[in-house]
PDB file of C-alpha atoms in Angstrom:
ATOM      1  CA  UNK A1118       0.000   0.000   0.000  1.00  0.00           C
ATOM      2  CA  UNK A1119       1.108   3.727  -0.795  1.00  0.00           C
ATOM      3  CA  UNK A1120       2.340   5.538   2.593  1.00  0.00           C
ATOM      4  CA  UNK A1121       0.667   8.831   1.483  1.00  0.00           C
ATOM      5  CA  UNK A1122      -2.089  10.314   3.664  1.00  0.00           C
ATOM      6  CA  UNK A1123      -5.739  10.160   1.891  1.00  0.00           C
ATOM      7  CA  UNK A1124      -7.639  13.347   3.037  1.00  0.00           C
ATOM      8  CA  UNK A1125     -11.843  12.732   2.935  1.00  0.00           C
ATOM      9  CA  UNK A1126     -13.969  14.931   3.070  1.00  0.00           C
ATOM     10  CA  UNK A1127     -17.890  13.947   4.109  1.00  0.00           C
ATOM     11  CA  UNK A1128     -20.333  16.583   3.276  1.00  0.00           C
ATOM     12  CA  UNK A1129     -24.232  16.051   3.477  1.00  0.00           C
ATOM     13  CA  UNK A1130     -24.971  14.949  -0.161  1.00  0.00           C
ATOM     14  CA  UNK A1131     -21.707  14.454  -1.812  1.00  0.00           C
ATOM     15  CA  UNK A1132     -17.704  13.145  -0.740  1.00  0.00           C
ATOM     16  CA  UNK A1133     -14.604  13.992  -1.672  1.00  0.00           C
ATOM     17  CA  UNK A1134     -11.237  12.959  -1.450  1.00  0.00           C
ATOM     18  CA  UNK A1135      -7.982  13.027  -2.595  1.00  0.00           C
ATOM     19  CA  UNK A1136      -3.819  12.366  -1.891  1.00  0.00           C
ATOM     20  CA  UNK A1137      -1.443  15.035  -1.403  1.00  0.00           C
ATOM     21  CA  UNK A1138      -0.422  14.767  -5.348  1.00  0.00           C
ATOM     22  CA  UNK A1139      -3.491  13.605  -6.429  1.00  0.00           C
ATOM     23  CA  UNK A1140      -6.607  14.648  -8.552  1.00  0.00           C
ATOM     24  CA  UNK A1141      -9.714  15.962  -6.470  1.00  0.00           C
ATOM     25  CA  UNK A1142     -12.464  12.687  -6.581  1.00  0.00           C
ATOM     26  CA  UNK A1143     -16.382  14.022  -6.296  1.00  0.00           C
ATOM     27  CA  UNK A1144     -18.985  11.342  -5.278  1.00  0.00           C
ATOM     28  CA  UNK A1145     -22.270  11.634  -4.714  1.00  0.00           C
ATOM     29  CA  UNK A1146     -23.237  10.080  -1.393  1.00  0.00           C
ATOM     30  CA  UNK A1147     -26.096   7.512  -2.961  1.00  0.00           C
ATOM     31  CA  UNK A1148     -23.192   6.342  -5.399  1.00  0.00           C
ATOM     32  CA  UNK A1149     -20.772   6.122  -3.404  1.00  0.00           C
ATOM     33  CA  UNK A1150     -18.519   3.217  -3.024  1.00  0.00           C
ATOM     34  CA  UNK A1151     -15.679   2.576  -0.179  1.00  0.00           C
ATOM     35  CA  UNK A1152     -13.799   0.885  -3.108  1.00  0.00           C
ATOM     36  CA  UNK A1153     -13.390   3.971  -4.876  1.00  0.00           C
ATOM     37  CA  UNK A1154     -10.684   5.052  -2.452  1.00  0.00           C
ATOM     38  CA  UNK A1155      -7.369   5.570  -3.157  1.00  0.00           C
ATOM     39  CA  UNK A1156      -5.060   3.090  -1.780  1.00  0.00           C
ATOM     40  CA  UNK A1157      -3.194   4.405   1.626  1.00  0.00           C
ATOM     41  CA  UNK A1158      -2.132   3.397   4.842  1.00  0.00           C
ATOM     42  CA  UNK A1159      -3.433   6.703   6.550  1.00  0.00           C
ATOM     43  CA  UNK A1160      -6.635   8.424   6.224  1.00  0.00           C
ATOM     44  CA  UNK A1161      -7.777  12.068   7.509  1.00  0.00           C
ATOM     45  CA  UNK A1162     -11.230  12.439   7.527  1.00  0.00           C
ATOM     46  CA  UNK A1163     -14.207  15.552   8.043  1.00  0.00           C
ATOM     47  CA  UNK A1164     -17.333  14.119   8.364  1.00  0.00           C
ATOM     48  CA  UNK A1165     -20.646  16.311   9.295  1.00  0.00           C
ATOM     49  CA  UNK A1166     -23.171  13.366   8.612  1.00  0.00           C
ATOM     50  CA  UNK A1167     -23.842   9.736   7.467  1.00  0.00           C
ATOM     51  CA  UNK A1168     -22.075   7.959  10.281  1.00  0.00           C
ATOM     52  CA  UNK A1169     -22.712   4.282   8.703  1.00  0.00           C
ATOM     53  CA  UNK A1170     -20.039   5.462   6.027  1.00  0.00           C
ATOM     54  CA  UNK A1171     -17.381   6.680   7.854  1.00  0.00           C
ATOM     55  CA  UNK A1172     -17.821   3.147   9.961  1.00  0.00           C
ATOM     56  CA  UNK A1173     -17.007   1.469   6.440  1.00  0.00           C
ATOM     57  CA  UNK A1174     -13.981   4.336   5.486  1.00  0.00           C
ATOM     58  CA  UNK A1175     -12.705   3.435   9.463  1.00  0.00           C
ATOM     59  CA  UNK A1176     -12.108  -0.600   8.884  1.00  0.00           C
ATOM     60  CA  UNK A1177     -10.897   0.137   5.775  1.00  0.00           C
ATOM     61  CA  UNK A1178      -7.224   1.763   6.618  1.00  0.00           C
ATOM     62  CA  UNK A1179      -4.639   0.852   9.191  1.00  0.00           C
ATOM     63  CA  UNK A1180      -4.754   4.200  10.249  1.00  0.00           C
ATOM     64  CA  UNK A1181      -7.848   6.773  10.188  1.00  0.00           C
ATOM     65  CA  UNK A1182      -7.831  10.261  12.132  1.00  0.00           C
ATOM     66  CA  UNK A1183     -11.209  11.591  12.349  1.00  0.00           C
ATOM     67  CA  UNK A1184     -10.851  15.439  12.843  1.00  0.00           C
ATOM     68  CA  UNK A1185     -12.835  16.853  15.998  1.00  0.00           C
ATOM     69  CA  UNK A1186     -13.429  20.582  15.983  1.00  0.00           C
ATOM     70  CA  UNK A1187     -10.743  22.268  18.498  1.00  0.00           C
ATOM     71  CA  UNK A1188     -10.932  25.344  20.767  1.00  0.00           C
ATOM     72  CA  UNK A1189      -7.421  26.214  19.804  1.00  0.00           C
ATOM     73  CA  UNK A1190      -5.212  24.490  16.952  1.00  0.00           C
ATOM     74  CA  UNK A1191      -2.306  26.479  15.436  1.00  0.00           C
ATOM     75  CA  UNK A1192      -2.981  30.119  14.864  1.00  0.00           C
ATOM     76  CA  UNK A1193      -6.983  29.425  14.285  1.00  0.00           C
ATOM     77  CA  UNK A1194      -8.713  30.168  18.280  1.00  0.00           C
ATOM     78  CA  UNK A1195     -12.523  29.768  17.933  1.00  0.00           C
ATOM     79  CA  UNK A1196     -15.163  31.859  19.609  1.00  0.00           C
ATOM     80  CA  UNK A1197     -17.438  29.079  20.610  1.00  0.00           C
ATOM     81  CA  UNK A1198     -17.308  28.423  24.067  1.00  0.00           C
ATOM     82  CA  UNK A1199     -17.851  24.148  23.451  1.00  0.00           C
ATOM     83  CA  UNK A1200     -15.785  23.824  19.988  1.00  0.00           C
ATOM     84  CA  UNK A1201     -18.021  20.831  19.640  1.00  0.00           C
ATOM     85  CA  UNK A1202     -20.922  22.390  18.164  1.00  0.00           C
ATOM     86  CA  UNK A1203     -18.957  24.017  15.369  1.00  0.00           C
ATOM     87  CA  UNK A1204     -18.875  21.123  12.559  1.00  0.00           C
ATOM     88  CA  UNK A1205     -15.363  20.085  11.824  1.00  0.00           C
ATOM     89  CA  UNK A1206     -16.092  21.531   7.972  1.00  0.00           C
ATOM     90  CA  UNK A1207     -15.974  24.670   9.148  1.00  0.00           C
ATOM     91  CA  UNK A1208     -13.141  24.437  11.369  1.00  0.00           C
ATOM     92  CA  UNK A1209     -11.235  23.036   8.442  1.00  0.00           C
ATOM     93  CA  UNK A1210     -12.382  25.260   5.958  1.00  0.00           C
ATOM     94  CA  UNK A1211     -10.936  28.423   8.406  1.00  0.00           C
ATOM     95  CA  UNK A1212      -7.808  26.042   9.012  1.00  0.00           C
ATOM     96  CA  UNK A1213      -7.271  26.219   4.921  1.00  0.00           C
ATOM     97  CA  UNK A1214      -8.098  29.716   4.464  1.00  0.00           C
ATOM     98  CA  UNK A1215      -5.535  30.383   7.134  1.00  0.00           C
ATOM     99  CA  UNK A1216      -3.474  28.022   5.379  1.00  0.00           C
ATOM    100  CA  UNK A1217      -3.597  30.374   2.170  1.00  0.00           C
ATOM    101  CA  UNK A1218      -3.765  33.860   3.417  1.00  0.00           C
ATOM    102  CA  UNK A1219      -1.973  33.776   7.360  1.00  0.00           C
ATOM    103  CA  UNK A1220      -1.894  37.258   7.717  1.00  0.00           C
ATOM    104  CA  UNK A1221      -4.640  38.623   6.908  1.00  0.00           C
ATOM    105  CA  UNK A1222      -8.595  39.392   8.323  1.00  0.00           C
ATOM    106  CA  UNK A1223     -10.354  36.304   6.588  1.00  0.00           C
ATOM    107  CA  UNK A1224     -13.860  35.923   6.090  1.00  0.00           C
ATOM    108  CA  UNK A1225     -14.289  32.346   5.077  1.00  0.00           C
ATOM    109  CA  UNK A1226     -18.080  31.215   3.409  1.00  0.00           C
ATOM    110  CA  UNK A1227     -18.774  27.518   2.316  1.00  0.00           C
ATOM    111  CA  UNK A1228     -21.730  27.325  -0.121  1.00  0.00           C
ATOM    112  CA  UNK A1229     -23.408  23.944   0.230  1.00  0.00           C
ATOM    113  CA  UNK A1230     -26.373  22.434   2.539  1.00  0.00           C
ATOM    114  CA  UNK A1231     -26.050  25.093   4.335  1.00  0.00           C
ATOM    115  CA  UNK A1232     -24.488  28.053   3.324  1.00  0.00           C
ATOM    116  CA  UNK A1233     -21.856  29.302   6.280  1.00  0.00           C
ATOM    117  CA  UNK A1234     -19.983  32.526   7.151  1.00  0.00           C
ATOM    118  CA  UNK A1235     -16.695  32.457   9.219  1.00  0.00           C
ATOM    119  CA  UNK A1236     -14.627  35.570  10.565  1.00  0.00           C
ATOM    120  CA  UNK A1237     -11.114  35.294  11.508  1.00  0.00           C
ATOM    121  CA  UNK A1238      -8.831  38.039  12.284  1.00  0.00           C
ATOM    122  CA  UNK A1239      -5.257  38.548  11.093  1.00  0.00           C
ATOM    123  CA  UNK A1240      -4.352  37.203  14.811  1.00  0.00           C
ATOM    124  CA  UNK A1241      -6.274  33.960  13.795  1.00  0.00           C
ATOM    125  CA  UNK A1242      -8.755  35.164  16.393  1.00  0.00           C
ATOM    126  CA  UNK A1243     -12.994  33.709  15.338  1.00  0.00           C
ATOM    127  CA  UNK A1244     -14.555  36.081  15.581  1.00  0.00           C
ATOM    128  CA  UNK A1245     -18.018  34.146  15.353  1.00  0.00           C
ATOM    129  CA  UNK A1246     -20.296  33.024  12.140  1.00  0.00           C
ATOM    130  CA  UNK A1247     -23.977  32.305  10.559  1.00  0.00           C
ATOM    131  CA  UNK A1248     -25.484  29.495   8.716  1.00  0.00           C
ATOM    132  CA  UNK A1249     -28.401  29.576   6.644  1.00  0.00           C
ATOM    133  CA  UNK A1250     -30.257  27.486   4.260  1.00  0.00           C
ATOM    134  CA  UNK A1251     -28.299  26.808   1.152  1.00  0.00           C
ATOM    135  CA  UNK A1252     -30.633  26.737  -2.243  1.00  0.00           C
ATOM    136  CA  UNK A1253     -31.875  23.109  -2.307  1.00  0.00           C
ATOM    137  CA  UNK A1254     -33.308  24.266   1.505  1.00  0.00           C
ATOM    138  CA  UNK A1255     -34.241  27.514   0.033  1.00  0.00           C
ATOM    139  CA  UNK A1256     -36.389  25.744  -2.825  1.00  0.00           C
ATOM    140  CA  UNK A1257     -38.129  23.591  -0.522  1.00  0.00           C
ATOM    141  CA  UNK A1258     -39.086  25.792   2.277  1.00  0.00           C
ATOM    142  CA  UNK A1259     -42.488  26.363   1.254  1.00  0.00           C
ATOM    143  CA  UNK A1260     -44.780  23.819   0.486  1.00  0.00           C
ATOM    144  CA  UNK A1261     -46.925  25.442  -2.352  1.00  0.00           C
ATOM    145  CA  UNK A1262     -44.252  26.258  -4.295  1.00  0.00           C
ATOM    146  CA  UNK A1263     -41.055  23.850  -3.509  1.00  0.00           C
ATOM    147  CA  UNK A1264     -39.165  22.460  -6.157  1.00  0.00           C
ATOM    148  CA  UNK A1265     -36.129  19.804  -6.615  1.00  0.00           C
ATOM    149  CA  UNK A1266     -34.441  22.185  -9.299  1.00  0.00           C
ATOM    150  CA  UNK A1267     -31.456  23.928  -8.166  1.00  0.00           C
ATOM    151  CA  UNK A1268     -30.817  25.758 -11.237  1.00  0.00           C
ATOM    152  CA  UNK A1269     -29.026  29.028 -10.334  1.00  0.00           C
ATOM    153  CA  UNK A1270     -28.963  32.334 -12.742  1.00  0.00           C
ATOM    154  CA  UNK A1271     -30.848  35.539 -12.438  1.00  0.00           C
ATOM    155  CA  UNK A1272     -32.889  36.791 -14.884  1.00  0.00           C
ATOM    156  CA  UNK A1273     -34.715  39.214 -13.717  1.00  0.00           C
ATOM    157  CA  UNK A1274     -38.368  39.277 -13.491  1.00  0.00           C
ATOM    158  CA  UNK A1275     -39.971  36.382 -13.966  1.00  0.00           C
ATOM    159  CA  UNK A1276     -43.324  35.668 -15.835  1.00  0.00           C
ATOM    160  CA  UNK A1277     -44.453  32.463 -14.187  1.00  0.00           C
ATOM    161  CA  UNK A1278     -44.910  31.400 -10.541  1.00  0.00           C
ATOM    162  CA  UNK A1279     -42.222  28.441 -10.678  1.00  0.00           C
ATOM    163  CA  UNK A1280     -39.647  31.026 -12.595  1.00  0.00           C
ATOM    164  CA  UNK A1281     -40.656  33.135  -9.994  1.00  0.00           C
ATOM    165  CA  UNK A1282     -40.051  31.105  -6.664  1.00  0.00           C
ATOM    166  CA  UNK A1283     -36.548  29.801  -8.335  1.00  0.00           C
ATOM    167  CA  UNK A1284     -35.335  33.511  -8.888  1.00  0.00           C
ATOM    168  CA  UNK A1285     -36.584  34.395  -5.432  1.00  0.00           C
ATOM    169  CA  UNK A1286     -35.079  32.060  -3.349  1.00  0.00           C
ATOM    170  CA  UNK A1287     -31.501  32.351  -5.539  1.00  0.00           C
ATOM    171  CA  UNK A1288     -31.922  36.486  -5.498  1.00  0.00           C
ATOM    172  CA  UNK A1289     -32.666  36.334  -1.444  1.00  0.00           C
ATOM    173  CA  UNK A1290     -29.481  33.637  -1.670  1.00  0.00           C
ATOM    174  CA  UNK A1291     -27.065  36.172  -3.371  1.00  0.00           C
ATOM    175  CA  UNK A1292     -28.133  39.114  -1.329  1.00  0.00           C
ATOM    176  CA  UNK A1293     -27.619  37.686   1.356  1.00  0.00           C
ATOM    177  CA  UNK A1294     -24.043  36.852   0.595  1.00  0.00           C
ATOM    178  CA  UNK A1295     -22.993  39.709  -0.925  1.00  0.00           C
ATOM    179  CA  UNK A1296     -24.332  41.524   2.719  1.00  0.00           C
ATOM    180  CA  UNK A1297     -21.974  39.653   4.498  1.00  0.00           C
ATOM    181  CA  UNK A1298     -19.257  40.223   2.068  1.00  0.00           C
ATOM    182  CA  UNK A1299     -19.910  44.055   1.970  1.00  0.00           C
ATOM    183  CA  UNK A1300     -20.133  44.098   6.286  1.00  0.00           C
ATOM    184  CA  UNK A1301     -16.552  42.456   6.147  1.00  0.00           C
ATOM    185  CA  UNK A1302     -15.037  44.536   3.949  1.00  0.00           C
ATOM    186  CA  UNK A1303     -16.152  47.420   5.498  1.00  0.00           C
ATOM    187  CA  UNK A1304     -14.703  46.357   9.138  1.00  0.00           C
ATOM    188  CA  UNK A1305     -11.568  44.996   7.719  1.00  0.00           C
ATOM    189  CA  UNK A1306     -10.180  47.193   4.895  1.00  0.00           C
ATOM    190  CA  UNK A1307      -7.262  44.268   4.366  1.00  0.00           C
ATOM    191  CA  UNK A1308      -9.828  41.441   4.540  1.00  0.00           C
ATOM    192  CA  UNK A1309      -9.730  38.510   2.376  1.00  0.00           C
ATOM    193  CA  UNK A1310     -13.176  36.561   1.321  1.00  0.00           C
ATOM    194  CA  UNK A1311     -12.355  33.291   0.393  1.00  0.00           C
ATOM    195  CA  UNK A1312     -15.653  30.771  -0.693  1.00  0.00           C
ATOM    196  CA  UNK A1313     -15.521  27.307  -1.457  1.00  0.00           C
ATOM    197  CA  UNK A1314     -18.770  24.773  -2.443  1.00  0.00           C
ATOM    198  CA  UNK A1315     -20.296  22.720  -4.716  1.00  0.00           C
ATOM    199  CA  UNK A1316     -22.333  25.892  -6.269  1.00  0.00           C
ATOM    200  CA  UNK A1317     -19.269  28.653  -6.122  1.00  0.00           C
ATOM    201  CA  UNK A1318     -17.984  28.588 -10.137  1.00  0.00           C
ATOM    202  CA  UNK A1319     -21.876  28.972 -10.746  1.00  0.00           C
ATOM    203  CA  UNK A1320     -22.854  32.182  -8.816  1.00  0.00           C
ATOM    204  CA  UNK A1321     -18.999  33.781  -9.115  1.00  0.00           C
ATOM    205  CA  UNK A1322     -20.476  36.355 -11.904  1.00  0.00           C
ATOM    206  CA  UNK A1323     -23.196  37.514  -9.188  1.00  0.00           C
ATOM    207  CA  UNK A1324     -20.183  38.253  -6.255  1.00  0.00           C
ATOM    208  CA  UNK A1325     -17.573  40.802  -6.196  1.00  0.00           C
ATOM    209  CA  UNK A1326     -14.452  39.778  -8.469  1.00  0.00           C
ATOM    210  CA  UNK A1327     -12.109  40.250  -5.379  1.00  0.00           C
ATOM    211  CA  UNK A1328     -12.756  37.191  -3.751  1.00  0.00           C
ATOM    212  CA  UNK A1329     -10.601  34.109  -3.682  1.00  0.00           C
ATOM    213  CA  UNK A1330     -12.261  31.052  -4.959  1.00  0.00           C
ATOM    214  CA  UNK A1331     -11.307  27.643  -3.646  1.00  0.00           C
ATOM    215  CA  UNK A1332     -12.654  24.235  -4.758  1.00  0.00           C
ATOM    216  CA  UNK A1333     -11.583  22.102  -1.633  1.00  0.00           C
ATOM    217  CA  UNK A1334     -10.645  24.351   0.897  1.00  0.00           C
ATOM    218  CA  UNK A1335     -11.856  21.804   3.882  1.00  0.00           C
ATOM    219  CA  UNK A1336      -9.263  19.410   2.069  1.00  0.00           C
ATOM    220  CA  UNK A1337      -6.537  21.995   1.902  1.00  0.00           C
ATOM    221  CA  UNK A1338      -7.614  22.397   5.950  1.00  0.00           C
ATOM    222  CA  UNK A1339      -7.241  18.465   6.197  1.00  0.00           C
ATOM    223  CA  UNK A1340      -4.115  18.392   4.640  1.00  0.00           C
ATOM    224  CA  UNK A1341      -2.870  21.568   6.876  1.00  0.00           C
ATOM    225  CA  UNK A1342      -4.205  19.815   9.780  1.00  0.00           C
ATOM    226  CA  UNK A1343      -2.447  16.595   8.972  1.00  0.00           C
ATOM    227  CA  UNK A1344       0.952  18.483   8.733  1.00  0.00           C
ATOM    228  CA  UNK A1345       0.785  20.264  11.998  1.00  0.00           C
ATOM    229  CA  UNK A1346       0.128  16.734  13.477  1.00  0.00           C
ATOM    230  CA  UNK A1347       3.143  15.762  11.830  1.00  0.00           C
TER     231      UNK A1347
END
């Protein structure tokens, strides 16, 4: 077996994983089979649901760290006074962004499920967050007009009550991210906005063209993580 650490990442609907050199591998969760995994003797794994899978992904390698949210770990201190109710995504995904940008004000948002908001100072310092409903939750929130399509564009005004709903929910969506990206900025003038998520290259023409995109950024925190360990 390869000595390389596998980092894994366990959202709500989807997995990822990948090697240090390696490609970035996107399952859903319904497809998803433990044989898919690269070959290693060490695994790092996030995991914010489906415990029945990470049972499987645990007998599978000789070693397997599963990453538990921590009041203090390098330069990242959280605000929460019991670290344990802030998901270990998060905490990775602020571990990354510090990873990328370690002196500067961060504000760190991860568009999935949920849709969360992190702020770090340039000390590393949490300053706190928000979740709220991410679109497929936005969609379905009301019963007379739900929907399972999570198309996302604007187009203005629309001309029929479904059009209407799905521009709603993505405008009140996009607003509501670009608020929190304008209240940032304008408390920290050398602030960084880094976003990561499975909708990000989508809605990137709605958001301000100074943020930093990331594909994996709770894998970049995994990897981080696993190198601090040593």
């Amino acid at each position: 077996m390869s000595q390389s650490n596998l980092y894994i990442d366990i959202g709500n609907s989807a997995i990822k994983w990948r090697t240090s050199d390696s490609k970035v591998f996107l399952e859903d969760i319904e497809n998803f089979s433990i044989t898919a995994l690269n070959q290693s003797s060490t695994a790092w794994l996030s995991a914010v649901a489906h415990s029945d899978i990470v049972q499987d992904i645990t007998t599978h390698f000789e070693t397997i760290n599963i990453i538990k949210t921590q009041k203090i770990f390098g330069n990242l201190t959280l605000s929460y006074d019991d670290p344990s109710m802030l998901g270990a995504d998060r905490f990775l995904a602020m571990l990354g962004a510090i990873n990328h940008f370690p002196n500067n004000p961060l504000l760190v948002i991860d568009i999935g499920s949920a849709i969360t908001f992190d702020v770090i100072d340039k000390n590393g310092l949490h300053h706190g967050g928000l979740i709220m409903p991410g679109i497929k939750a936005l969609r379905g929130s009301f019963e007379k007009f739900k929907t399972s399509d999570l198309s996302v564009s604007l187009k203005g005004y629309a001309n029929n009550t479904d059009d209407a709903w799905k521009q709603g929910t993505y405008s009140m969506m996009i607003s509501a991210i670009n608020h929190q990206i304008e209240s940032f900025q304008s408390n920290f003038s050398d602030g960084v906005v880094t976003i990561c998520g499975g909708k990000v290259k989508e809605i990137k023409k709605e958001l301000p063209k100074s943020i930093e995109l990331f594909d994996n950024l709770v894998l970049d925190g995994l990897e981080s993580y696993s190198h601090s360990m040593g």
